PDB file of C-alpha atoms in Angstrom:
ATOM      1  CA  MET A  18     -20.654  52.782-139.420  1.00 88.00           C
ATOM      2  CA  ARG A  19     -21.335  50.362-137.001  1.00 92.00           C
ATOM      3  CA  ARG A  20     -21.676  46.707-136.928  1.00 95.00           C
ATOM      4  CA  LEU A  21     -24.202  44.648-137.616  1.00 94.00           C
ATOM      5  CA  THR A  22     -25.984  42.319-134.870  1.00 96.00           C
ATOM      6  CA  PRO A  23     -25.100  37.970-135.588  1.00 96.00           C
ATOM      7  CA  GLU A  24     -29.773  38.979-136.362  1.00 97.00           C
ATOM      8  CA  GLU A  25     -29.037  41.765-138.702  1.00 97.00           C
ATOM      9  CA  LEU A  26     -26.965  39.601-140.322  1.00 97.00           C
ATOM     10  CA  GLN A  27     -29.385  37.446-140.875  1.00 98.00           C
ATOM     11  CA  ALA A  28     -31.864  39.009-141.888  1.00 98.00           C
ATOM     12  CA  ARG A  29     -29.755  40.782-144.988  1.00 98.00           C
ATOM     13  CA  LYS A  30     -29.481  37.054-145.435  1.00 98.00           C
ATOM     14  CA  LYS A  31     -32.657  35.622-145.463  1.00 98.00           C
ATOM     15  CA  ARG A  32     -33.623  39.790-147.779  1.00 98.00           C
ATOM     16  CA  ASN A  33     -31.208  38.670-150.326  1.00 98.00           C
ATOM     17  CA  TYR A  34     -31.695  35.608-151.080  1.00 98.00           C
ATOM     18  CA  ALA A  35     -35.198  35.891-150.981  1.00 98.00           C
ATOM     19  CA  ILE A  36     -34.722  39.227-153.914  1.00 98.00           C
ATOM     20  CA  ALA A  37     -32.457  37.147-155.760  1.00 98.00           C
ATOM     21  CA  GLY A  38     -35.427  33.946-155.979  1.00 98.00           C
ATOM     22  CA  ALA A  39     -38.149  36.919-156.906  1.00 98.00           C
ATOM     23  CA  LEU A  40     -35.097  37.586-160.089  1.00 98.00           C
ATOM     24  CA  VAL A  41     -34.566  33.896-161.754  1.00 98.00           C
ATOM     25  CA  LEU A  42     -38.559  33.265-160.813  1.00 98.00           C
ATOM     26  CA  PHE A  43     -39.113  36.692-163.518  1.00 98.00           C
ATOM     27  CA  ILE A  44     -35.993  35.415-165.945  1.00 98.00           C
ATOM     28  CA  VAL A  45     -37.826  32.546-166.321  1.00 98.00           C
ATOM     29  CA  LEU A  46     -41.278  33.953-166.836  1.00 98.00           C
ATOM     30  CA  VAL A  47     -39.803  36.541-169.164  1.00 98.00           C
ATOM     31  CA  PHE A  48     -37.812  33.508-170.534  1.00 98.00           C
ATOM     32  CA  THR A  49     -40.948  31.635-171.010  1.00 98.00           C
ATOM     33  CA  VAL A  50     -43.616  34.622-172.098  1.00 98.00           C
ATOM     34  CA  THR A  51     -40.685  34.806-174.778  1.00 98.00           C
ATOM     35  CA  VAL A  52     -40.519  30.687-176.374  1.00 98.00           C
ATOM     36  CA  LEU A  53     -44.373  31.190-176.255  1.00 98.00           C
ATOM     37  CA  ASN A  54     -44.548  34.167-178.462  1.00 96.00           C
ATOM     38  CA  LEU A  55     -41.535  32.580-180.649  1.00 96.00           C
ATOM     39  CA  LYS A  56     -43.714  29.072-181.275  1.00 97.00           C
ATOM     40  CA  ARG A  57     -47.090  30.899-181.436  1.00 95.00           C
ATOM     41  CA  ASN A  58     -45.466  32.722-184.831  1.00 92.00           C
ATOM     42  CA  ILE A  59     -43.419  29.816-185.831  1.00 92.00           C
ATOM     43  CA  ASP A  60     -47.234  27.739-185.911  1.00 93.00           C
ATOM     44  CA  ALA A  61     -49.031  30.734-186.809  1.00 90.00           C
ATOM     45  CA  ARG A  62     -46.678  31.086-189.885  1.00 90.00           C
ATOM     46  CA  LYS A  63     -46.553  26.982-191.389  1.00 91.00           C
ATOM     47  CA  GLU A  64     -50.365  27.475-190.812  1.00 91.00           C
ATOM     48  CA  ALA A  65     -50.747  30.559-193.085  1.00 89.00           C
ATOM     49  CA  ILE A  66     -48.345  29.051-195.587  1.00 89.00           C
ATOM     50  CA  ALA A  67     -49.896  25.960-195.562  1.00 92.00           C
ATOM     51  CA  ALA A  68     -52.986  27.415-196.780  1.00 91.00           C
ATOM     52  CA  GLY A  69     -51.783  29.638-199.385  1.00 89.00           C
ATOM     53  CA  GLN A  70     -51.636  33.655-197.719  1.00 87.00           C
ATOM     54  CA  PRO A  71     -48.378  35.516-198.758  1.00 84.00           C
ATOM     55  CA  VAL A  72     -45.791  35.336-195.623  1.00 83.00           C
ATOM     56  CA  GLU A  73     -44.589  38.603-195.331  1.00 79.00           C
ATOM     57  CA  TYR A  74     -40.754  38.574-193.811  1.00 71.00           C
ATOM     58  CA  ALA A  75     -39.027  40.690-191.038  1.00 60.00           C
ATOM     59  CA  ARG A  76     -38.212  44.325-192.339  1.00 54.00           C
TER      60      ARG A  76
END
């Protein structure tokens, strides 16, 4: 196993930060989409109840 040069270590560090940033962005995106879908479903349920339509519960 060879030792990495300082330039290679710096490049590895930058790459690791880029990967970490991409993962954090992906997690935030998934969370946001999930919250928006839940809000949309809650709103649709309220509208259905207000309109007097039967509302099915999850089975």
